[in-house]
Coordinates of C-alpha atoms in Angstrom, one line a residue:
Chain P
M1 CA 146.5 103.6 63.4
R2 CA 145.4 106.2 61.0
V3 CA 141.7 107.2 61.4
G4 CA 139.7 109.9 60.7
F5 CA 136.9 111.8 62.0
V6 CA 134.1 113.6 60.5
G7 CA 131.7 115.8 62.2
L8 CA 133.2 117.5 65.3
G9 CA 130.3 119.1 67.3
I10 CA 129.7 118.6 71.4
M11 CA 129.9 114.8 71.3
G12 CA 132.3 114.3 67.8
R13 CA 135.4 116.9 69.3
P14 CA 135.7 114.9 72.6
M15 CA 135.7 111.3 70.8
A16 CA 138.5 112.4 68.4
L17 CA 140.5 114.1 71.2
N18 CA 140.6 110.5 72.7
L19 CA 141.6 109.1 69.8
L20 CA 144.4 111.6 69.2
K21 CA 145.4 111.1 73.0
A22 CA 145.6 107.5 72.7
G23 CA 148.2 108.1 69.9
H24 CA 146.6 107.9 66.9
E25 CA 147.1 109.5 63.8
V26 CA 143.8 111.9 63.0
T27 CA 142.5 113.3 60.1
V28 CA 139.4 115.6 60.5
W29 CA 136.9 117.4 58.9
A30 CA 133.5 119.2 60.4
R31 CA 131.2 121.6 58.1
R32 CA 132.3 124.3 60.3
Q33 CA 135.8 125.1 60.0
A34 CA 136.2 126.7 63.5
S35 CA 135.0 123.3 64.5
M36 CA 138.0 121.9 63.2
A37 CA 140.2 124.5 65.1
P38 CA 140.9 122.9 68.1
L39 CA 141.8 119.6 67.0
I40 CA 144.1 120.8 64.7
D41 CA 145.7 123.1 67.5
A42 CA 145.5 119.3 69.4
G43 CA 148.0 117.8 66.6
A44 CA 145.0 116.4 63.9
Q45 CA 145.8 117.1 60.3
G46 CA 142.6 118.8 58.8
A47 CA 141.0 117.9 55.3
D48 CA 138.8 119.9 53.0
S49 CA 135.9 116.7 53.1
P50 CA 135.1 113.7 54.1
A51 CA 136.5 112.2 51.3
A52 CA 139.7 114.0 51.7
V53 CA 139.6 112.3 55.3
A54 CA 139.3 108.6 54.1
S55 CA 141.8 108.8 51.2
V56 CA 144.4 109.0 54.3
A57 CA 142.8 106.7 56.8
E58 CA 142.0 103.0 57.6
V59 CA 138.9 103.8 59.5
V60 CA 136.7 106.8 59.3
F61 CA 134.7 107.6 62.1
S62 CA 131.3 110.4 61.7
M63 CA 129.2 111.7 64.3
V64 CA 126.9 113.9 63.1
A65 CA 123.1 115.0 63.1
D66 CA 121.0 112.8 61.3
A67 CA 120.3 110.4 58.6
P68 CA 120.7 112.6 55.7
D69 CA 123.7 114.1 57.2
V70 CA 125.2 110.5 57.5
R71 CA 124.4 109.5 53.7
A72 CA 126.0 112.9 52.6
V73 CA 129.3 112.8 54.6
L74 CA 129.7 109.0 53.5
L75 CA 127.5 108.5 50.3
G76 CA 127.4 112.3 48.9
S77 CA 129.8 113.7 46.0
Q78 CA 132.5 114.9 48.8
G79 CA 131.5 111.9 50.8
V80 CA 134.1 109.2 52.4
V81 CA 133.3 106.4 49.5
Q82 CA 134.7 108.7 46.7
S83 CA 138.3 107.8 48.1
K84 CA 137.7 104.7 46.4
R85 CA 140.4 103.4 49.5
P86 CA 140.3 99.1 49.4
G87 CA 140.0 98.1 52.8
L88 CA 138.0 101.0 54.5
V89 CA 135.8 101.0 57.1
A90 CA 133.3 103.7 57.7
V91 CA 131.9 104.0 61.4
D92 CA 128.6 105.6 62.1
M93 CA 128.9 106.8 65.8
S94 CA 125.3 109.4 65.2
T95 CA 122.0 108.2 66.2
I96 CA 119.7 107.2 63.7
P97 CA 117.0 104.9 62.3
P98 CA 117.9 101.5 62.2
A99 CA 116.4 101.1 58.4
A100 CA 118.6 104.3 57.4
A101 CA 121.6 102.2 58.8
K102 CA 120.8 99.3 56.6
S103 CA 120.0 101.0 53.6
I104 CA 123.6 103.5 53.8
G105 CA 125.4 99.9 54.7
A106 CA 124.6 98.4 51.7
D107 CA 124.9 101.0 49.4
L108 CA 128.5 101.2 51.0
A109 CA 129.2 97.7 50.6
A110 CA 128.1 97.9 46.8
Q111 CA 131.1 100.5 46.4
G112 CA 133.4 98.2 48.5
V113 CA 133.3 100.2 51.6
T114 CA 132.8 98.2 55.2
F115 CA 130.3 99.6 57.6
L116 CA 129.6 99.8 61.2
D117 CA 127.0 101.2 63.0
A118 CA 128.0 102.3 66.0
P119 CA 125.6 104.8 68.1
V120 CA 127.0 105.7 71.9
S121 CA 125.2 106.3 74.9
G122 CA 126.8 108.6 77.8
G123 CA 126.3 112.0 76.6
E124 CA 128.8 115.3 76.4
V125 CA 130.3 113.9 79.8
G126 CA 130.8 110.3 78.5
A127 CA 132.4 111.6 75.6
I128 CA 135.1 113.7 77.4
A129 CA 135.8 111.0 79.8
G130 CA 135.9 108.3 76.8
T131 CA 133.8 106.5 79.0
L132 CA 130.6 106.2 76.8
S133 CA 128.6 102.8 75.9
I134 CA 129.2 102.0 72.0
M135 CA 126.6 99.5 70.4
V136 CA 127.8 98.0 67.3
G137 CA 126.5 96.4 64.2
G138 CA 127.7 95.2 61.3
D139 CA 130.3 92.8 60.0
Q140 CA 132.4 91.0 63.5
A141 CA 135.9 90.8 61.6
A142 CA 135.7 94.8 61.4
F143 CA 134.5 95.1 64.9
D144 CA 137.3 93.5 65.7
K145 CA 139.7 95.7 63.7
V146 CA 137.9 98.5 65.2
Q147 CA 137.5 97.6 68.8
P148 CA 141.1 99.2 70.0
L149 CA 139.7 102.6 68.5
F150 CA 136.5 101.8 70.3
A151 CA 138.1 101.4 73.8
C152 CA 139.6 105.2 73.8
M153 CA 136.5 106.2 73.3
G154 CA 134.0 103.9 75.7
K155 CA 133.8 101.6 78.2
N156 CA 131.2 99.5 77.8
V157 CA 131.4 98.3 74.0
V158 CA 128.7 95.9 72.9
Y159 CA 129.1 93.9 69.4
I160 CA 125.3 93.1 69.1
G161 CA 124.8 91.9 65.9
E162 CA 124.2 92.8 62.1
T163 CA 124.1 96.0 60.3
G164 CA 121.6 98.3 62.2
A165 CA 121.7 96.7 65.4
G166 CA 123.7 99.1 67.1
Q167 CA 120.8 101.6 66.1
V168 CA 118.4 99.0 67.7
A169 CA 120.0 98.9 70.5
K170 CA 120.1 102.6 71.0
A171 CA 117.1 103.0 70.0
A172 CA 115.7 100.6 73.1
N173 CA 118.1 102.5 75.3
Q174 CA 116.3 105.6 74.1
I175 CA 112.9 103.9 75.3
L176 CA 114.4 102.8 78.7
T177 CA 115.5 106.4 79.5
G178 CA 113.2 108.3 77.7
V179 CA 110.3 106.5 79.3
G180 CA 112.3 106.0 82.5
V181 CA 112.8 109.8 83.1
L182 CA 109.2 110.6 82.7
A183 CA 108.4 107.7 85.1
V184 CA 110.5 109.4 87.8
A185 CA 109.2 112.6 87.2
E186 CA 105.7 111.4 87.7
A187 CA 106.6 109.6 90.7
M188 CA 108.5 113.0 92.2
A189 CA 105.1 115.2 91.1
F190 CA 102.9 112.7 93.0
A191 CA 104.8 112.7 96.1
K192 CA 104.9 116.7 96.0
K193 CA 101.5 116.8 95.4
N194 CA 100.7 114.5 97.6
G195 CA 102.4 116.5 100.7
T196 CA 105.3 114.2 100.9
D197 CA 109.1 115.1 100.6
P198 CA 110.1 113.8 97.5
A199 CA 113.4 112.7 98.4
K200 CA 112.6 110.7 101.6
V201 CA 110.6 108.6 99.0
R202 CA 114.0 108.7 96.3
E203 CA 115.8 107.2 99.1
A204 CA 113.1 104.4 100.2
L205 CA 112.6 103.3 96.7
L206 CA 116.4 103.1 95.7
G207 CA 117.1 99.8 97.6
G208 CA 114.4 97.9 95.7
F209 CA 112.6 97.0 92.7
A210 CA 112.3 100.5 91.6
G211 CA 116.1 101.3 92.0
S212 CA 117.5 102.7 88.7
K213 CA 120.5 104.9 87.8
I214 CA 117.3 107.4 86.7
L215 CA 116.0 107.4 89.9
E216 CA 119.4 107.5 91.7
N217 CA 121.1 110.8 89.3
H218 CA 117.8 112.3 87.2
G219 CA 116.0 111.7 90.5
Q220 CA 118.4 113.7 92.5
R221 CA 118.9 116.1 89.8
M222 CA 114.9 116.5 89.9
I223 CA 115.0 117.5 93.3
D224 CA 117.9 119.9 93.4
R225 CA 115.9 121.2 90.5
N226 CA 119.0 121.2 88.4
F227 CA 117.8 121.4 84.4
K228 CA 121.0 122.2 83.0
P229 CA 121.6 120.0 80.1
G230 CA 123.1 117.0 80.2
F231 CA 121.0 115.8 77.5
K232 CA 118.5 118.1 76.0
S233 CA 114.6 117.7 75.5
W234 CA 114.8 118.2 71.9
M235 CA 117.2 115.8 71.2
H236 CA 115.2 112.9 72.8
E237 CA 112.3 114.2 70.9
K238 CA 114.1 113.1 67.9
D239 CA 115.4 110.0 69.2
M240 CA 111.9 109.1 70.3
N241 CA 110.9 110.2 66.9
I242 CA 113.1 107.4 65.5
V243 CA 111.5 105.0 67.9
M244 CA 108.0 105.6 66.8
Q245 CA 108.7 105.8 63.3
T246 CA 110.6 102.4 63.4
A247 CA 107.3 101.3 65.3
H248 CA 105.4 102.4 62.7
D249 CA 106.9 100.7 59.8
L250 CA 107.0 97.9 61.5
G251 CA 103.4 97.8 62.8
L252 CA 105.0 97.6 66.3
Y253 CA 102.5 98.9 69.6
L254 CA 104.4 100.8 72.1
P255 CA 101.9 102.6 74.7
A256 CA 104.3 104.0 77.1
S257 CA 107.2 105.4 74.3
A258 CA 104.3 107.0 72.3
A259 CA 103.2 108.8 75.5
T260 CA 106.6 109.8 76.3
A261 CA 107.5 111.0 72.5
Q262 CA 104.9 113.2 72.9
M263 CA 105.6 114.7 76.4
Y264 CA 109.2 115.5 74.7
K265 CA 107.0 117.4 71.6
A266 CA 105.3 118.8 73.5
M267 CA 108.6 120.3 75.6
V268 CA 109.9 121.3 72.9
G269 CA 106.9 123.4 71.6
S270 CA 106.4 124.5 75.1
G271 CA 109.8 126.4 75.1
L272 CA 111.2 123.6 77.1
G273 CA 113.2 121.9 74.4
E274 CA 117.1 123.5 75.4
E275 CA 116.9 122.1 78.9
D276 CA 117.5 118.7 80.1
S277 CA 115.0 116.1 79.8
I278 CA 114.6 115.8 83.3
A279 CA 112.6 119.5 82.7
V280 CA 109.5 116.7 81.6
L281 CA 109.0 117.6 85.8
K282 CA 108.2 121.1 85.0
L283 CA 105.8 120.8 81.9
L284 CA 103.6 117.8 84.3
E285 CA 103.6 121.1 87.1
Q286 CA 102.4 123.2 84.6
L287 CA 100.2 121.0 83.3
S288 CA 98.9 120.2 87.0
G289 CA 98.4 123.6 88.2
Q290 CA 101.5 123.5 90.3
A291 CA 104.2 126.2 90.8
G292 CA 107.7 125.1 89.7
Chain F
M1 CA 106.9 92.3 122.5
R2 CA 103.0 90.7 122.5
V3 CA 101.8 91.2 118.6
G4 CA 99.0 90.4 116.5
F5 CA 98.8 89.7 112.9
V6 CA 95.5 90.4 111.0
G7 CA 95.4 88.9 107.3
L8 CA 97.3 86.0 106.9
G9 CA 97.3 85.6 103.1
I10 CA 100.6 85.2 100.2
M11 CA 102.0 87.9 102.2
G12 CA 100.6 88.0 105.7
R13 CA 101.3 84.2 106.6
P14 CA 105.2 84.4 106.1
M15 CA 105.5 88.2 107.6
A16 CA 103.6 87.0 110.8
L17 CA 106.0 83.7 110.8
N18 CA 108.8 85.3 110.9
L19 CA 107.8 87.8 113.7
L20 CA 106.8 84.4 115.4
K21 CA 110.8 83.2 114.3
A22 CA 112.3 86.1 116.2
G23 CA 110.9 85.1 119.4
H24 CA 107.7 87.7 119.5
E25 CA 104.1 86.0 121.4
V26 CA 102.1 86.4 118.2
T27 CA 98.3 86.2 117.8
V28 CA 96.9 86.0 114.8
W29 CA 93.5 86.2 113.1
A30 CA 92.1 85.6 109.6
R31 CA 88.9 85.5 107.6
R32 CA 89.1 81.9 107.1
Q33 CA 89.9 79.1 109.7
A34 CA 91.7 77.8 107.4
S35 CA 94.8 80.5 106.7
M36 CA 95.3 80.3 110.8
A37 CA 96.4 76.4 110.9
P38 CA 100.0 77.1 109.7
L39 CA 100.6 79.9 112.1
I40 CA 99.1 78.1 115.0
D41 CA 100.8 74.5 114.2
A42 CA 104.5 76.9 114.3
G43 CA 103.3 78.5 117.8
A44 CA 100.9 81.5 117.4
Q45 CA 97.5 81.8 119.3
G46 CA 94.5 82.3 117.3
A47 CA 91.8 84.2 118.1
D48 CA 88.4 85.1 117.4
S49 CA 88.0 88.5 116.1
P50 CA 90.8 91.5 115.3
A51 CA 89.3 93.0 118.4
A52 CA 89.9 89.7 119.9
V53 CA 93.7 90.3 118.6
A54 CA 94.1 93.8 119.8
S55 CA 93.0 93.0 123.3
V56 CA 96.4 91.1 124.1
A57 CA 98.8 92.7 122.2
E58 CA 100.9 95.9 122.2
V59 CA 100.8 96.2 118.2
V60 CA 99.1 94.9 115.5
F61 CA 99.5 94.6 112.2
S62 CA 97.0 94.4 109.2
M63 CA 97.6 92.9 105.7
V64 CA 94.9 92.4 103.8
A65 CA 93.0 93.1 100.2
D66 CA 92.1 96.9 100.4
A67 CA 90.9 100.4 102.1
P68 CA 87.6 98.6 102.9
D69 CA 89.2 95.6 104.3
V70 CA 91.6 97.6 106.3
R71 CA 88.6 99.8 107.8
A72 CA 86.6 96.8 108.7
V73 CA 89.8 94.7 110.0
L74 CA 90.0 98.1 112.5
L75 CA 86.8 100.2 112.7
G76 CA 84.2 97.5 112.0
S77 CA 82.0 95.8 114.8
Q78 CA 84.7 93.1 115.6
G79 CA 87.3 95.6 114.7
V80 CA 91.1 96.2 116.4
V81 CA 89.1 99.5 117.9
Q82 CA 86.8 97.8 119.9
S83 CA 89.4 96.1 122.3
K84 CA 89.4 99.7 123.9
R85 CA 93.3 98.8 124.6
P86 CA 95.1 101.8 126.3
G87 CA 98.5 102.5 123.8
L88 CA 97.9 100.2 120.9
V89 CA 99.6 100.5 118.1
A90 CA 97.6 99.6 115.0
V91 CA 100.0 99.1 111.9
D92 CA 98.6 98.8 108.7
M93 CA 100.9 96.7 105.6
S94 CA 98.1 96.3 103.2
T95 CA 98.3 99.0 99.9
I96 CA 95.3 101.4 100.0
P97 CA 95.1 105.0 98.9
P98 CA 96.9 107.6 100.8
A99 CA 93.5 109.4 101.3
A100 CA 92.4 106.3 102.9
A101 CA 95.3 105.6 104.9
K102 CA 94.7 109.7 106.2
S103 CA 91.2 108.3 106.9
I104 CA 91.4 105.7 108.8
G105 CA 94.2 107.3 110.7
A106 CA 91.8 109.9 111.6
D107 CA 89.4 107.8 112.9
L108 CA 91.8 105.9 114.7
A109 CA 93.4 108.6 116.5
A110 CA 89.9 110.0 117.7
Q111 CA 89.2 106.7 119.5
G112 CA 92.8 106.8 121.0
V113 CA 94.2 103.8 118.8
T114 CA 97.7 105.4 117.2
F115 CA 98.0 104.4 113.5
L116 CA 101.2 103.3 111.2
D117 CA 101.0 102.7 107.3
A118 CA 103.7 100.9 106.4
P119 CA 102.8 99.0 102.6
V120 CA 105.9 96.8 101.6
S121 CA 107.3 95.9 98.3
G122 CA 109.3 92.8 97.3
G123 CA 106.6 90.6 96.9
E124 CA 106.2 87.1 98.3
V125 CA 109.8 85.8 97.7
G126 CA 110.6 89.0 100.2
A127 CA 107.8 88.2 102.4
I128 CA 109.4 84.9 103.5
A129 CA 113.2 86.1 103.3
G130 CA 112.3 88.7 105.8
T131 CA 113.6 91.3 102.7
L132 CA 110.9 93.5 102.3
S133 CA 110.9 96.9 101.5
I134 CA 108.5 99.0 104.3
M135 CA 107.5 102.9 103.8
V136 CA 106.2 104.2 106.9
G137 CA 104.0 107.4 107.6
G138 CA 102.6 108.2 110.7
D139 CA 103.8 109.2 114.3
Q140 CA 107.5 109.1 114.8
A141 CA 107.5 108.0 118.0
A142 CA 104.9 104.7 117.1
F143 CA 108.0 104.1 114.4
D144 CA 110.5 103.8 116.8
K145 CA 108.6 101.5 118.8
V146 CA 107.6 99.2 116.0
Q147 CA 110.9 99.4 114.3
P148 CA 112.4 96.3 115.7
L149 CA 109.3 94.7 114.9
F150 CA 109.7 95.5 111.4
A151 CA 113.6 94.8 111.3
C152 CA 112.1 90.9 111.4
M153 CA 109.8 91.2 108.0
G154 CA 112.0 93.8 106.4
K155 CA 115.6 95.1 105.1
N156 CA 114.9 98.2 103.9
V157 CA 112.8 100.3 106.6
V158 CA 111.9 103.8 105.7
Y159 CA 110.2 106.3 108.0
I160 CA 108.8 108.7 105.1
G161 CA 106.4 111.2 107.2
E162 CA 103.1 111.5 108.5
T163 CA 99.9 109.4 108.2
G164 CA 99.7 108.4 104.8
A165 CA 103.4 109.3 103.4
G166 CA 104.0 105.4 103.4
Q167 CA 101.3 104.7 100.9
V168 CA 102.4 107.9 98.6
A169 CA 106.0 106.4 98.6
K170 CA 104.4 103.0 98.0
A171 CA 102.3 104.4 95.1
A172 CA 105.3 106.0 93.9
N173 CA 106.8 102.7 93.9
Q174 CA 104.1 101.0 91.7
I175 CA 104.4 104.0 89.1
L176 CA 108.0 103.3 88.9
T177 CA 107.9 99.4 88.7
G178 CA 104.3 99.6 86.7
V179 CA 105.8 101.7 84.0
G180 CA 109.1 100.3 84.1
V181 CA 108.0 96.8 83.4
L182 CA 106.1 98.1 80.2
A183 CA 109.2 99.8 79.0
V184 CA 111.4 96.8 79.5
A185 CA 109.0 95.1 77.3
E186 CA 108.6 97.6 75.0
A187 CA 112.3 97.8 74.7
M188 CA 112.8 94.1 74.1
A189 CA 109.6 93.8 71.6
F190 CA 110.9 96.6 69.8
A191 CA 114.6 94.7 69.6
K192 CA 112.6 91.2 68.5
K193 CA 110.6 92.7 65.6
N194 CA 113.4 94.4 64.3
G195 CA 115.6 90.8 64.6
T196 CA 117.4 91.9 66.9
D197 CA 118.6 89.6 70.1
P198 CA 117.1 91.2 73.1
A199 CA 119.6 89.8 75.2
K200 CA 122.3 91.2 73.2
V201 CA 120.5 94.6 73.9
R202 CA 119.6 94.1 77.5
E203 CA 123.4 92.9 78.6
A204 CA 124.4 96.4 76.1
L205 CA 122.3 98.5 78.0
L206 CA 122.8 97.0 81.7
G207 CA 126.0 99.2 81.9
G208 CA 124.5 102.7 81.4
F209 CA 122.2 104.9 82.2
A210 CA 118.9 102.3 80.9
G211 CA 120.2 100.5 83.6
S212 CA 118.0 99.1 86.4
K213 CA 116.9 96.5 89.0
I214 CA 113.8 95.7 86.7
L215 CA 116.0 95.4 83.4
E216 CA 118.1 93.2 85.1
N217 CA 115.7 90.6 86.4
H218 CA 112.3 91.1 84.9
G219 CA 114.1 91.6 81.4
Q220 CA 115.8 88.2 81.8
R221 CA 112.5 86.8 82.7
M222 CA 111.2 88.2 79.6
I223 CA 113.9 86.8 77.5
D224 CA 113.9 83.1 79.2
R225 CA 109.8 83.7 78.5
N226 CA 109.3 82.7 82.4
F227 CA 105.6 84.4 83.0
K228 CA 104.9 82.6 86.6
P229 CA 104.0 85.2 89.2
G230 CA 106.0 86.9 91.1
F231 CA 103.4 90.0 91.0
K232 CA 100.4 89.2 89.3
S233 CA 98.7 92.2 86.3
W234 CA 95.7 92.1 88.4
M235 CA 97.5 92.8 91.5
H236 CA 99.1 96.1 89.1
E237 CA 96.4 96.8 88.1
K238 CA 94.6 97.4 91.3
D239 CA 97.8 99.3 92.2
M240 CA 97.9 101.6 89.4
N241 CA 94.1 102.3 90.0
I242 CA 94.8 104.0 93.4
V243 CA 97.8 105.8 91.3
M244 CA 95.3 107.6 89.0
Q245 CA 92.6 107.8 91.4
T246 CA 94.7 109.7 93.7
A247 CA 96.0 111.8 90.5
H248 CA 92.4 112.6 89.8
D249 CA 91.6 113.9 92.9
L250 CA 94.6 116.2 93.4
G251 CA 94.4 117.0 89.5
L252 CA 98.0 115.9 88.8
Y253 CA 98.7 115.0 85.3
L254 CA 100.7 111.7 84.9
P255 CA 100.6 110.0 81.4
A256 CA 103.2 107.3 81.3
S257 CA 101.4 106.4 84.5
A258 CA 97.9 106.7 82.8
A259 CA 99.1 104.5 79.5
T260 CA 100.4 102.1 81.9
A261 CA 97.1 101.8 84.4
Q262 CA 95.3 101.3 80.8
M263 CA 97.6 98.4 79.9
Y264 CA 97.3 96.5 83.1
K265 CA 93.4 97.2 82.8
A266 CA 93.7 95.3 79.4
M267 CA 95.7 92.9 80.9
V268 CA 93.2 91.4 82.8
G269 CA 90.6 92.2 80.3
S270 CA 92.2 89.9 77.9
G271 CA 92.6 87.2 80.2
L272 CA 96.1 87.8 81.5
G273 CA 95.5 89.1 85.2
E274 CA 96.6 85.8 86.8
E275 CA 99.9 86.0 85.0
D276 CA 103.2 88.2 86.1
S277 CA 102.9 91.6 85.1
I278 CA 105.6 91.0 82.8
A279 CA 103.5 89.1 80.8
V280 CA 102.5 92.5 79.4
L281 CA 105.1 91.1 76.8
K282 CA 102.4 89.1 75.4
L283 CA 100.2 91.8 75.2
L284 CA 102.1 94.4 73.3
E285 CA 103.3 91.3 70.9
Q286 CA 99.5 90.6 70.3
L287 CA 98.8 93.8 69.9
S288 CA 101.8 94.2 67.0
G289 CA 100.2 90.7 65.2
Q290 CA 103.3 88.8 66.8
A291 CA 103.7 84.9 67.9
G292 CA 104.4 85.2 71.1

């Protein structure tokens, strides 16, 4: 299929490469020329603007930083919508607030472009391996059309519901992973401060109701004190901010998410923003007068 | 083996029955005569006091409500220690603070009784099925001796470390399950308030890093709105209180545990104490002005 890809950062680059590898004709655009080079070397076409990408594609993917960027590349003066291409489907895979996805979807629909929100989880490793989880909101027929392309980038691709539902699922994912990482860090810090071996505690707990992917993977990395990202703290801070902003707008009371959002904020503030979110363990230790 | 069992409540009764079924000679005591009847019907001997139980047993298990009860049945005037039986091993399977386990273990050692702290997880269902997780602290040789008896009651039996280490692992387990249930409830409430199907969100998230036993089991029960215990909220409140008291004593900063402990306290205060801990979803909904 003739597809476009806009935004070629840590996530977008390997995702676009996986579309290329699967034999699709890929046209790309990125804000920085340098980001486009590896894709062009691999056989992609480069374009001058998101609008130029869309003019030669049936489906355009975007993977950028936040809602204003998504709005700019899709609806701006050089945006995808300017291509006026009939039947165009715009698929945004960035993580943005559900309300922003709904608003962008409505504005695109008004100009004849079908929109899917399709945020991912699984990180850089999943993007490279093509094993991302992809959570999709929007028109079901458009989802069916794009499904073979999603299958090049992800393994667990789930249609959630109407526009914005993909972002709702992603926000719920960030609640569970954000709170989950903090809970595992608290359990590990608790064991250590009690003079008990955290590795033994992890082993004992994995088999029961406390068992989780986070205890298994992130728990082991905490024991190994391997704080290399992975998923940077400042990115989880940004995602928890989406959760709390949405909760505020809906009048929703989320105490564990609120405590977690504040912890990631404190990680950024105390210089741990570039480390993996599991470095929240270090902050707990610092705030408990415990050497690392 | 000749074993004793003290405390025959919801957990103790099926655990003692499993020892009987495995062919052990079991002598029992419970505060209420009525609690002993089903065990005596099944072939156990009844005794007049914990001391009388210990006088005819090599290993005595206790499963009672909290630390003062454990101290009373093991070290009180009618307690296990009064049997003066040489080589006696006392195994407490109640959930109490690590510091209380250490203190009780030291007091028993001073009177020649070997102590293991061996709290469990898995609830009434696990107790009946003999599939409890058992986390053990204390003397390793005593653990090896008791291991065949643990195997009658549990599946995942792990020696953690010195006296109190079993309780540390149990407290860590309650951090992960307590915070975990609240996190899943927040994710489900978030999805619903956004107009998205929580069942779809659960399905999408199970395959990724957010996947956990709690999302799988408790998440499904939240979707089914099945709040029948299971594990009652007031019991999780009690366990989180152990976590927070221990954290206070050690100067340990645990923000997600603190938020969770307060939520379970609010459940008890608002009349949800007898419901399963997953009814924390109802409290979130009430506090968000959302009908149940």
